Short mmCIF file of C-alpha atoms and ligand atoms in Angstrom, two decimals:
data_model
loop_
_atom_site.label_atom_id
_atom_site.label_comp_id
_atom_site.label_asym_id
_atom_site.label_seq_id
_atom_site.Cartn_x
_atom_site.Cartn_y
_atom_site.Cartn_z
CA UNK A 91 0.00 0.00 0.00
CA UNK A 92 1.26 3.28 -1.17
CA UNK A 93 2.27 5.74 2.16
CA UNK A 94 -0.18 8.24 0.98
CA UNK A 95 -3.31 5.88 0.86
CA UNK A 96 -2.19 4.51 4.17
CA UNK A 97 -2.14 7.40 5.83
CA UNK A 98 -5.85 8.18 4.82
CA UNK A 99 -6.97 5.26 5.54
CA UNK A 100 -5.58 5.10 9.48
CA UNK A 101 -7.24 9.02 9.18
CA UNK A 102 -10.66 7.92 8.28
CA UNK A 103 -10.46 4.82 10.73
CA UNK A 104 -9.19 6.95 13.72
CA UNK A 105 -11.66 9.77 13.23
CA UNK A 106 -14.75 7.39 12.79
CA UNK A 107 -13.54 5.07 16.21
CA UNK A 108 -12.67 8.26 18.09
CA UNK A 109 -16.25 9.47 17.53
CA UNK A 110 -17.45 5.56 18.44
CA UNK A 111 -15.64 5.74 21.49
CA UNK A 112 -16.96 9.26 22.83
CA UNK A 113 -20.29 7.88 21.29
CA UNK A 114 -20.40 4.70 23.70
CA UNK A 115 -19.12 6.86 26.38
CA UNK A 116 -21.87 9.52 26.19
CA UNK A 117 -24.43 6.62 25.95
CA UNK A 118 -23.01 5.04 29.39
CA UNK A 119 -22.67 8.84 30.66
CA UNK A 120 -26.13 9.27 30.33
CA UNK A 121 -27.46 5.84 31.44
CA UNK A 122 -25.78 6.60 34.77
CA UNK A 123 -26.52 10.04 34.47
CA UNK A 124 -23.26 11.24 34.24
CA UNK A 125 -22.53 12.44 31.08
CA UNK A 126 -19.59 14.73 31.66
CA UNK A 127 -17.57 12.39 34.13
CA UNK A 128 -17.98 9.77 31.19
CA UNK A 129 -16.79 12.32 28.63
CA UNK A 130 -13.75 12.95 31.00
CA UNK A 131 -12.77 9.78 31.56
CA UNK A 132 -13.11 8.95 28.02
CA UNK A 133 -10.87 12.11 27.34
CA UNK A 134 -8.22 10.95 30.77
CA UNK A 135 -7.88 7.73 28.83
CA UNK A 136 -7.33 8.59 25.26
CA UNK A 137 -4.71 11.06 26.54
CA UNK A 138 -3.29 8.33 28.77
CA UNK A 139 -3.21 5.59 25.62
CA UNK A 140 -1.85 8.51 23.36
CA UNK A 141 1.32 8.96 25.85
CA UNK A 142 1.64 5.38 26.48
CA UNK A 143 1.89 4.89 21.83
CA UNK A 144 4.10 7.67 22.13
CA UNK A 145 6.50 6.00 24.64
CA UNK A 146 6.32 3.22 22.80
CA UNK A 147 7.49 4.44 19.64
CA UNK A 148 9.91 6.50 21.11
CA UNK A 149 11.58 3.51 23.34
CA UNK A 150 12.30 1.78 20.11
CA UNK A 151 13.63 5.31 18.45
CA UNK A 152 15.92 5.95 21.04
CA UNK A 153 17.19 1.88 21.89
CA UNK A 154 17.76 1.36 17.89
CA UNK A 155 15.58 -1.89 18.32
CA UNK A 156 13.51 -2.65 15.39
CA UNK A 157 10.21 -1.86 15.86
CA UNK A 158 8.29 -5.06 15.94
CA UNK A 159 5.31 -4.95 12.41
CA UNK A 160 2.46 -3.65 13.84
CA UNK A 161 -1.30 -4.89 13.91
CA UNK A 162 -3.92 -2.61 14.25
CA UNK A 163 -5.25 0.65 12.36
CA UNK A 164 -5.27 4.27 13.27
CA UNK A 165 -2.81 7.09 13.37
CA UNK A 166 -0.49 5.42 16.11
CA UNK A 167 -0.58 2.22 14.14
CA UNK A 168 0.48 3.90 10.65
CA UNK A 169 2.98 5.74 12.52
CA UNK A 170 4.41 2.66 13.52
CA UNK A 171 4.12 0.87 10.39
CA UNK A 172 6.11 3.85 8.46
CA UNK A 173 8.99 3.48 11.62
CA UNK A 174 9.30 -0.11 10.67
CA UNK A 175 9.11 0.18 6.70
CA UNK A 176 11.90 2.86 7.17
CA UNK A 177 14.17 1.15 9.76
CA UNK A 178 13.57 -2.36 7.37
CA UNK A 179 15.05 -0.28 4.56
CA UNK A 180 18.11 1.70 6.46
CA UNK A 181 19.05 -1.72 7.71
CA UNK A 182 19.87 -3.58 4.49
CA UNK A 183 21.09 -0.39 2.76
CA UNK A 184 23.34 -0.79 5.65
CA UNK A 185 24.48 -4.02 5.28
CA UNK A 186 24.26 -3.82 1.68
CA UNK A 187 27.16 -0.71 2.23
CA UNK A 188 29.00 -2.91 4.73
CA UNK A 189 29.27 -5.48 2.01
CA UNK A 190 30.36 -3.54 -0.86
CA UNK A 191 32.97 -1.76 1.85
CA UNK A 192 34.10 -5.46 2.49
CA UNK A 193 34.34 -6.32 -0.76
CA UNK A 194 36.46 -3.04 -1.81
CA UNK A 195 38.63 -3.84 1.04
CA UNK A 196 39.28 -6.68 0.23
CA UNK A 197 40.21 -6.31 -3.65
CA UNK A 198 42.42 -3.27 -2.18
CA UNK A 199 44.59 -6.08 0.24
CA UNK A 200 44.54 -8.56 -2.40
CA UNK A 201 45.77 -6.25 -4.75
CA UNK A 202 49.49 -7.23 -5.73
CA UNK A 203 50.51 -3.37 -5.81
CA UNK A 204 50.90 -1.50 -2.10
CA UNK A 205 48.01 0.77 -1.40
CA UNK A 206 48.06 3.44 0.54
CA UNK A 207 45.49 6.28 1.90
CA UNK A 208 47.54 9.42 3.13
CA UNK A 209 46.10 13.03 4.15
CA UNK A 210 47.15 15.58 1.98
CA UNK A 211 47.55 17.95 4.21
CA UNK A 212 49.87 16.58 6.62
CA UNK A 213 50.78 13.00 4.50
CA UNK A 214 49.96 11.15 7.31
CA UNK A 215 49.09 7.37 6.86
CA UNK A 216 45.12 6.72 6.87
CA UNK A 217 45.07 3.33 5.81
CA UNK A 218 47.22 0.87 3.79
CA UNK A 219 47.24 -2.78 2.56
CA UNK A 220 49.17 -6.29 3.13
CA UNK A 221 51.13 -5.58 0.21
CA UNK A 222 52.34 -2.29 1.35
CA UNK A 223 53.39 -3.62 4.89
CA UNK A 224 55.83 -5.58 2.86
CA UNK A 225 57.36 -2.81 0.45
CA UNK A 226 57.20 0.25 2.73
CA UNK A 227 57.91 -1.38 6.01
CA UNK A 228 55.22 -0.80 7.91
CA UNK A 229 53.33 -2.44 10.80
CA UNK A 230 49.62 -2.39 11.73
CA UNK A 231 47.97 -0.75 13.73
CA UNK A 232 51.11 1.63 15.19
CA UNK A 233 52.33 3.07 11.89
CA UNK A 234 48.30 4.49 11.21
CA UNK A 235 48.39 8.24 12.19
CA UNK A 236 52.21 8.55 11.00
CA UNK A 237 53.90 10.41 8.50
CA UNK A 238 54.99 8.25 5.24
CA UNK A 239 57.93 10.39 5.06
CA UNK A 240 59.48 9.10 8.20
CA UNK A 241 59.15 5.42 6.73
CA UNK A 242 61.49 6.93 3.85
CA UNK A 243 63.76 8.40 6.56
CA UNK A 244 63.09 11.74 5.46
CA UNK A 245 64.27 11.61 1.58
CA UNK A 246 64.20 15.02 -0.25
CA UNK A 247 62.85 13.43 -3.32
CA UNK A 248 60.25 11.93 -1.74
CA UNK A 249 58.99 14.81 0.18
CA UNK A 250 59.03 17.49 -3.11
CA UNK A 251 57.31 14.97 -4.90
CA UNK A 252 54.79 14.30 -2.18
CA UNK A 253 54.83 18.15 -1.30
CA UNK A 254 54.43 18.35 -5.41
CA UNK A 255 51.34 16.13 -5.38
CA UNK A 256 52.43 15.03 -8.74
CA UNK A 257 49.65 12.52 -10.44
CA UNK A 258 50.72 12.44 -13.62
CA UNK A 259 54.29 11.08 -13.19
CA UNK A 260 55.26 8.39 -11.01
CA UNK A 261 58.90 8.24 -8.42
CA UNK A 262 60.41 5.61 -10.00
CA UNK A 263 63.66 3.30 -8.93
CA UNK A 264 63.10 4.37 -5.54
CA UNK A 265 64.99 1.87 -2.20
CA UNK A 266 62.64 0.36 -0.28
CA UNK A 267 62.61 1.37 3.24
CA UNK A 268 62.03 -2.41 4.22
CA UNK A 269 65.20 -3.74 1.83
CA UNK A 270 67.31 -1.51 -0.30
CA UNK A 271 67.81 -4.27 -2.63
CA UNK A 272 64.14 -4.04 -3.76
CA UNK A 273 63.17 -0.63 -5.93
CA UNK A 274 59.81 0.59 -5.94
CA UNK A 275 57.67 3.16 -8.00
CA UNK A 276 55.00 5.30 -6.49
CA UNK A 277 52.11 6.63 -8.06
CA UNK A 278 49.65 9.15 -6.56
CA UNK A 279 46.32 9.15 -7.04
CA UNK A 280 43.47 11.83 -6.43
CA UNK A 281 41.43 9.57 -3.86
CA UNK A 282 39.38 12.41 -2.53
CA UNK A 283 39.52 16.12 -1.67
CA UNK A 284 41.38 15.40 1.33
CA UNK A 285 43.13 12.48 0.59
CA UNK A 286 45.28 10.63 -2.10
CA UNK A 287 45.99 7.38 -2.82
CA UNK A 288 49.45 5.96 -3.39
CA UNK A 289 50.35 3.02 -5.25
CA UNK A 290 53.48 1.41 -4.43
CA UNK A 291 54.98 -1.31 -6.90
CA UNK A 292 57.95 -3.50 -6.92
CA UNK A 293 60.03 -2.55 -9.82
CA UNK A 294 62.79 -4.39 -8.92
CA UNK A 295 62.64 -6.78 -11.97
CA UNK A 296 62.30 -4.32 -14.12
CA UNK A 297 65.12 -1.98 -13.29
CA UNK A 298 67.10 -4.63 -13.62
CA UNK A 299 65.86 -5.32 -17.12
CA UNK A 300 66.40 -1.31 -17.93
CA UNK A 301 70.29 -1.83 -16.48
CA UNK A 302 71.10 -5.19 -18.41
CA UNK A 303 69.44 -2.87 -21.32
CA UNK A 304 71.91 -0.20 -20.77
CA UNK A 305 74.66 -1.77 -20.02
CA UNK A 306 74.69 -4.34 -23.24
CA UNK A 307 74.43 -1.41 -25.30
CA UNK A 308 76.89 0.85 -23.42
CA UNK A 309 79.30 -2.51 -23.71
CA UNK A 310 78.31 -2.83 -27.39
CA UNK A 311 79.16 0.42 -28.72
CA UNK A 312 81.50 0.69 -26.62
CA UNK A 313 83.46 -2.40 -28.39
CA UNK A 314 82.84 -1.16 -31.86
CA UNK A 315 84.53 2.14 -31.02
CA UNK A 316 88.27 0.24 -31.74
CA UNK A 317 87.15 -1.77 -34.47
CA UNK A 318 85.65 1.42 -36.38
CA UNK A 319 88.11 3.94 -35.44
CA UNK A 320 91.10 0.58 -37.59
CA UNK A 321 88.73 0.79 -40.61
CA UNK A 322 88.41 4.45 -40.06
CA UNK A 323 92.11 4.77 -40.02
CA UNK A 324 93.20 2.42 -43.13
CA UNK A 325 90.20 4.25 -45.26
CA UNK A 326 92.12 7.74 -44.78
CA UNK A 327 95.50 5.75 -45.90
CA UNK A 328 94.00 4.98 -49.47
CA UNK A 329 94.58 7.86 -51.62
CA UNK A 330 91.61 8.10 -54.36
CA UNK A 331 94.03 9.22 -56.62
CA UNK A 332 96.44 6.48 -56.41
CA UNK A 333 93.72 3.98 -57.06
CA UNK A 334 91.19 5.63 -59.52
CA UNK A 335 89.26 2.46 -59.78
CA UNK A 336 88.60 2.50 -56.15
CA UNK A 337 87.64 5.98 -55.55
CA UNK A 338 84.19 5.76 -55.27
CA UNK A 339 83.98 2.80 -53.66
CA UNK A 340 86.57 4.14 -50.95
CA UNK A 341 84.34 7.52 -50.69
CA UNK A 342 81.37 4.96 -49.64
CA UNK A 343 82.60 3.07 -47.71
CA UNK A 344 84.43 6.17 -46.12
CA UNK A 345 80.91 8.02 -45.53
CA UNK A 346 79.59 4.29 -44.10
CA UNK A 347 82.04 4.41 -41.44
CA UNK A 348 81.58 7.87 -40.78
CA UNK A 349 77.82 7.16 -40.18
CA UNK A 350 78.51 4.32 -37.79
CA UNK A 351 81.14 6.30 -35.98
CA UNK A 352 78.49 8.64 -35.32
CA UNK A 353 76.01 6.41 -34.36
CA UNK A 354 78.32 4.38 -31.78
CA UNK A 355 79.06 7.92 -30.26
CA UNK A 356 74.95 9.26 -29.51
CA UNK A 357 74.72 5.59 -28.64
CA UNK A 358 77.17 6.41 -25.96
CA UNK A 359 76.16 9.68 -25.35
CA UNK A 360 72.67 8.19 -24.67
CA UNK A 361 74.24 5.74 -22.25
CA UNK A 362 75.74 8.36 -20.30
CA UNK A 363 73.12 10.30 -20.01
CA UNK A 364 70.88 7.85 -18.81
CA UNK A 365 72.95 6.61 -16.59
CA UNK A 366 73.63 10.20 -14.84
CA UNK A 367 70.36 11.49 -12.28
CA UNK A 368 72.42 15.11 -12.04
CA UNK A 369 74.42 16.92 -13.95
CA UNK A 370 77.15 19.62 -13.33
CA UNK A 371 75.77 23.00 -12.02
CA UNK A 372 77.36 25.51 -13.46
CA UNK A 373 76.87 28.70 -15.29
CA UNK A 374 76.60 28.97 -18.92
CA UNK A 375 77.15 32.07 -20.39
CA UNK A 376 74.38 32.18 -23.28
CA UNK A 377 75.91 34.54 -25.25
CA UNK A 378 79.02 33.15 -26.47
CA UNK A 379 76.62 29.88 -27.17
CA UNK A 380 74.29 31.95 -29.18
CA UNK A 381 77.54 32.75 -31.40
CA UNK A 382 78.69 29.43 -31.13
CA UNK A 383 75.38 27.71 -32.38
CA UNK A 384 75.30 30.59 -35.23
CA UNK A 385 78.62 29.46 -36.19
CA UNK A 386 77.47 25.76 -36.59
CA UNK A 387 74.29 26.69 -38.12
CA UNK A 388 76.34 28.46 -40.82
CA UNK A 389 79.08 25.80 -41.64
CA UNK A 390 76.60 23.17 -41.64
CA UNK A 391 74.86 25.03 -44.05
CA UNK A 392 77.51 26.57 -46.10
CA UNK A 393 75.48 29.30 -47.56
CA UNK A 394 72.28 27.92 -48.27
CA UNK A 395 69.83 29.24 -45.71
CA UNK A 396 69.54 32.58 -44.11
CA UNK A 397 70.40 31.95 -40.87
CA UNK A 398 69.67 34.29 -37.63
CA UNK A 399 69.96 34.15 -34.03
CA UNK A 400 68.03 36.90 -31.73
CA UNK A 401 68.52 37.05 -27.79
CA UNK A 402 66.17 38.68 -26.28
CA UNK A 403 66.28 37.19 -23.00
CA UNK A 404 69.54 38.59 -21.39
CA UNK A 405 70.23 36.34 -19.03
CA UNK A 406 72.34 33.50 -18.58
CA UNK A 407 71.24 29.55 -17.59
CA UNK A 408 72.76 27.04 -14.83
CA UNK A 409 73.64 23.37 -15.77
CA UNK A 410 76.23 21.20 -18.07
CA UNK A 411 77.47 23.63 -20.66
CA UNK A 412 78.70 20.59 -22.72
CA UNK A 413 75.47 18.28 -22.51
CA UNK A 414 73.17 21.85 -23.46
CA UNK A 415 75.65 22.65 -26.15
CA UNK A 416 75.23 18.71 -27.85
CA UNK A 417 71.23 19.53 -27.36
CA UNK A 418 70.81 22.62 -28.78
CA UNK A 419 73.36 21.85 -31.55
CA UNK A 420 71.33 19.38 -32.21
CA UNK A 421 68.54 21.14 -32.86
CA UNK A 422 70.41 23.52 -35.13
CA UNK A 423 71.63 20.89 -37.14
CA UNK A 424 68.38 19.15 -38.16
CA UNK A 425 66.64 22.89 -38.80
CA UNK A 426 69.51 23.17 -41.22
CA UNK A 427 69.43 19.34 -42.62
CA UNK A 428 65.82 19.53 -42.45
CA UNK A 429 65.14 22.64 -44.47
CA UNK A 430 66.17 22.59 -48.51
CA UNK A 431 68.24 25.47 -49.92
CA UNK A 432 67.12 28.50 -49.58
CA UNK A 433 65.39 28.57 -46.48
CA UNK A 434 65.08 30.19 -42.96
CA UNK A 435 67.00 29.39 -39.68
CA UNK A 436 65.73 31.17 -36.46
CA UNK A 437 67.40 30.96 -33.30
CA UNK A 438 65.86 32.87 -30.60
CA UNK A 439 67.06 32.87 -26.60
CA UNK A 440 64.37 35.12 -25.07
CA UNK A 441 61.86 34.82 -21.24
CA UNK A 442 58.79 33.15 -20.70
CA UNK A 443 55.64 34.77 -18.46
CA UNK A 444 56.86 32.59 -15.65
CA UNK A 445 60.17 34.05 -15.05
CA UNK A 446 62.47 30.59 -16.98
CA UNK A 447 63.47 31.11 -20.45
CA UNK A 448 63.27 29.56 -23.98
CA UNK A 449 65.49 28.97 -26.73
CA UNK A 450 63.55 28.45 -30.01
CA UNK A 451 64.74 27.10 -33.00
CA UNK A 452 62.95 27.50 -36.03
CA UNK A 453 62.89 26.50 -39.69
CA UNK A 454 61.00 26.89 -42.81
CA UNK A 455 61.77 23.39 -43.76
CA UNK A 456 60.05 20.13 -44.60
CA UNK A 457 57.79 20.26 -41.33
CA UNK A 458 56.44 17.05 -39.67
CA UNK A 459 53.21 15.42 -40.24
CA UNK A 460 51.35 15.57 -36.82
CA UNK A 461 50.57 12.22 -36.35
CA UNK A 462 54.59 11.76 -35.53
CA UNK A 463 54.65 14.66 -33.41
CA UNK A 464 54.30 12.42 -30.72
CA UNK A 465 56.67 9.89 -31.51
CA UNK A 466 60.01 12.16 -32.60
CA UNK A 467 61.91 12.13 -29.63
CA UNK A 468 62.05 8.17 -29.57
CA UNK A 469 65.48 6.63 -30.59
CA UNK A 470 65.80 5.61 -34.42
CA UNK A 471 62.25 7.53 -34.91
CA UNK A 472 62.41 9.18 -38.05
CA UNK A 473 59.55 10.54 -40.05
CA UNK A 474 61.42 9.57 -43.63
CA UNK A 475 64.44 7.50 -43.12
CA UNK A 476 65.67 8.09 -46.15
CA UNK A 477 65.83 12.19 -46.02
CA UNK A 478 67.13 10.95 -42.48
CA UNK A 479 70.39 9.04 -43.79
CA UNK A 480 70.97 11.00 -46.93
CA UNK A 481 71.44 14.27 -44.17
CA UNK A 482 73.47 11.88 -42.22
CA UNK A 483 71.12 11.22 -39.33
CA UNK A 484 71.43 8.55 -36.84
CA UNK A 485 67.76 8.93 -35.35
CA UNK A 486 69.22 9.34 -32.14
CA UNK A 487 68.98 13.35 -32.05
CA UNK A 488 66.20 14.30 -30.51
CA UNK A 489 66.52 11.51 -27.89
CA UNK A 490 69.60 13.32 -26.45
CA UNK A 491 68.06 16.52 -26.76
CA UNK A 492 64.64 15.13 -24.50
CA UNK A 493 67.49 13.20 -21.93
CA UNK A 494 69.84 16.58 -21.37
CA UNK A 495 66.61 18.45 -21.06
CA UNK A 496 64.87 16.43 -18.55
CA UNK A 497 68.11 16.76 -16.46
CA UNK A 498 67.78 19.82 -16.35
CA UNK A 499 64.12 19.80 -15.43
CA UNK A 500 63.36 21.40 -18.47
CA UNK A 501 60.97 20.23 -21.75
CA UNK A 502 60.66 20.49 -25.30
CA UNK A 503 58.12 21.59 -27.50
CA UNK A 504 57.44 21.02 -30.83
CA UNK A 505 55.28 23.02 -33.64
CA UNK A 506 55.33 22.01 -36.95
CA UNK A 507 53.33 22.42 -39.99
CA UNK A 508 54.03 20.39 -43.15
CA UNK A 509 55.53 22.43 -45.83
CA UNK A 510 55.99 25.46 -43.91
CA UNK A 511 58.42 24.47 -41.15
CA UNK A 512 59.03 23.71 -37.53
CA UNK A 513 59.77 24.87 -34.31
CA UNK A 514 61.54 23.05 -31.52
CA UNK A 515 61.47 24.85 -28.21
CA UNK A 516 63.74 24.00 -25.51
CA UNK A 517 61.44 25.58 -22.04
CA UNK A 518 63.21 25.83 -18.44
CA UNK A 519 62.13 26.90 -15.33
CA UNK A 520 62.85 29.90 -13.30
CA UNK A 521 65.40 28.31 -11.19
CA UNK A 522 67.70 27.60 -14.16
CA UNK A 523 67.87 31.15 -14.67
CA UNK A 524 70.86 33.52 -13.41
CA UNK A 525 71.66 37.04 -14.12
CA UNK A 526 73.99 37.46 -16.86
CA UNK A 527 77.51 38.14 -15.87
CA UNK A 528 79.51 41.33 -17.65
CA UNK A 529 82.38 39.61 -20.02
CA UNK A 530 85.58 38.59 -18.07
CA UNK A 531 83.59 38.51 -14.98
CA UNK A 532 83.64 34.73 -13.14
P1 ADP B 57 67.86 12.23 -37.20
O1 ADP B 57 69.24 11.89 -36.87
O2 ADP B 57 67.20 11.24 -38.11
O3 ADP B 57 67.69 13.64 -37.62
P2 ADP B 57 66.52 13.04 -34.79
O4 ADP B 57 66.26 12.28 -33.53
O5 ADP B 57 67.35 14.25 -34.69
O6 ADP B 57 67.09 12.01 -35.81
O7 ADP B 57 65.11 13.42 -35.40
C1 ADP B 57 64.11 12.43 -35.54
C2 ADP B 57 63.27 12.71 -36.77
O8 ADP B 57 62.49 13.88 -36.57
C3 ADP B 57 64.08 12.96 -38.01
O9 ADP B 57 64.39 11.77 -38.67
C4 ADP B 57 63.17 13.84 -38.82
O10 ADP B 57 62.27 13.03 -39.56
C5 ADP B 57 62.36 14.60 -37.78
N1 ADP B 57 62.89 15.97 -37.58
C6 ADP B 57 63.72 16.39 -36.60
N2 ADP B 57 63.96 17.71 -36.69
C7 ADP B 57 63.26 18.15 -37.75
C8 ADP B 57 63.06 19.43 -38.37
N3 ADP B 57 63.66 20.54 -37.92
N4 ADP B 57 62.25 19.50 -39.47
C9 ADP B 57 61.64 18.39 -39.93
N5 ADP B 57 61.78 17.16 -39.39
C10 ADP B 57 62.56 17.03 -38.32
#
């Protein structure tokens, strides 16, 4: 029965025995000739029933019993009846919330990955799973209510990262507090306005992977360095001249060696890099780069593009003067293999809004489709190999310009439009920025 239809109902009902009742009282009232003492006792004992409903209902409220279902009609009895319907349905919403908690619980301390519920505000531990017990080193109950920094004994990278609230990139190749031997990788997640959620996940297999990676090409080029620089040697001792029928077999196999010379070296370049987490701090004076890059820009080019270089921003940069040299060389070099004769090579050093700089270099070259915008700055990438090899590309590049960059906490950008040209932009932040020393002074 619908709540509205009930409620009429016990109306009706109560009205019509209410006037029964004062009816049947009236009737003895008169029979004994006392019509108002009947009417007042009728009244006393409504009014004493009404309180006695009322304590009923109210015992049951206030004791969280379930109010037993309820026989009868009337106002007291719908009243009743509408307790009961709504404690029935609180109940096994209840239990129905209890078991979907369970289950989420328990997926979350199954789970294979360490989870972890920390306040944002103060990073203090809220809840965590099996899993992360293991990894972090922690013990249940007493490490609830603590800091996770103090399981990492206080490491700076952990703390700016945490303090950074970074969701979109993970702490990788990180010691686990519980055994150093195993690395971890933690991932934040936005678990609520208050709180995040932090994945923790052995890694250790996989680092290892990414080192026996590293190393066997590190070892590899690394081997082929004597072997190439013998044939590289004995090439220069042929003289063309001396052997005419050998000439341009010699200049082939000359540029062949060249190529893989090349290649062995941003091979080991890349190596380096990726072995290295920091990189020297020190100043680099960005004008006498700005004239060294025009310099390379115009031998590479040897007169066939019109190349400038603007610096607008007046200020110098801090990290590895070498390893930004190789990147933004780099980037001069394709502009100027990228872009046929004639064309346009821009250089410009000048500030962003945010108080970091830029150095831009851009071209009015071949451009790159978009759809392998994305994809450049992987190793061997190359949007047309063989405008690639014929410029004497190893595909390797752009990787070392994305690895120097991201040591220096800085990013690339790229715009590029077919046919018209393109624009790689390499962004840093404020603190790589330092005033710009007169000449001569240290
Ligand atoms: P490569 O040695 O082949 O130039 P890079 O890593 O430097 O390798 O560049 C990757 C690819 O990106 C290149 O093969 C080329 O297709 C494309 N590319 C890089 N710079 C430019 C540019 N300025 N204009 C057009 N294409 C470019």
């Amino acid at each position: 029965m619908s709540v509205s239809m009930l409620l009429r109902l016990a109306w009706r009902q109560s009205l019509i025995r209410l006037l029964l009742f004062y009816a049947v009282a009236l009737g003895l009232g008169l029979a004994v000739g006392e019509p108002w003492w009947a009417l007042g006792l009728a009244t006393a004992a409504l009014a004493a029933r009404a309180y006695w409903r009322l304590y009923r209902v109210l015992r049951f409220l206030d004791w969280r019993k379930q109010l037993r279902t309820v026989d009868g009609q009337g106002l007291w009895a719908a009243l009743e009846t509408l307790i009961h319907r709504r404690q029935t349905e609180n109940r096994s919403r209840g239990r129905r919330l209890v078991r979907l908690l369970r289950a989420y619980r328990q997926a979350a301390t199954a789970m294979p990955d360490g989870a972890l519920v920390i306040n944002r505000r103060d990073g203090r531990l809220v809840w965590f799973n099996k899993t992360a017990r293991h990894l972090v080193g922690l013990r249940y109950p007493q490490s609830l209510g603590e800091p996770l920094i103090d399981f990492f004994a206080g490491s700076p990278r952990v703390r700016e990262w945490l303090a950074a609230g970074h969701t979109d990139e993970p702490l990788t190749d990180l010691a686990s507090p519980a055994d150093p031997m195993v690395r971890l990788s933690l991932r934040l997640i936005p678990y609520s306005a208050t709180q995040w959620m932090l994945v923790v996940r052995d890694v250790t297999k996989l680092m290892r992977l990414e080192q026996v990676r590293r190393d066997f090409v590190a070892n590899v080029s690394h081997e082929l360095r004597t072997p190439l620089t013998v044939v590289h040697g004995y090439l220069d001792m042929i003289e063309p001249e001396e052997h005419p029928e050998l000439a341009v077999m010699v200049e082939e196999m000359r540029r062949q060696s060249q190529r893989m010379t090349q290649l062995v070296e941003d091979l080991l370049t890349l190596s380096r890099l990726e072995a290295q987490e920091h990189l020297p701090e020190e100043p680099l004076a960005m004008a006498p780069m700005l004239v060294t890059l025009r310099r390379e820009a115009e031998a590479l080019s040897q007169g066939r593009h019109q190349v400038s270089v603007e610096d607008h921003a007046g200020i110098d940069l801090t990290g590895s003067t070498k390893e930004l040299h190789s990147a933004f060389s780099n980037l001069v070099s394709n502009a100027v293999r990228y872009t046929p004769t004639g064309g346009r090579i821009a250089v410009r050093f000048e500030r962003t809004a945010d108080g970091g700089a830029r150095l831009a270099v851009q071209d009015s070259g071949y451009g790159i489709p978009e759809q392998h915008l994305p994809r450049i700055t992987e190793r061997f990438y190359r949007v047309s190999t063989s405008r690639s090899r014929e410029s004497g590309g190893t595909g390797l590049g752009l990787s070392i310009v994305k690895h120097v960059l991201s040591l220096h906490q800085a990013r690339l950008d790229v715009e590029s439009e077919v046919g018209r040209g393109s624009t790689f932009t390499c962004v840093f932040g404020p603190a790589r920025v330092r005033m710009r020393q007169a000449p001569g002074e240290a």
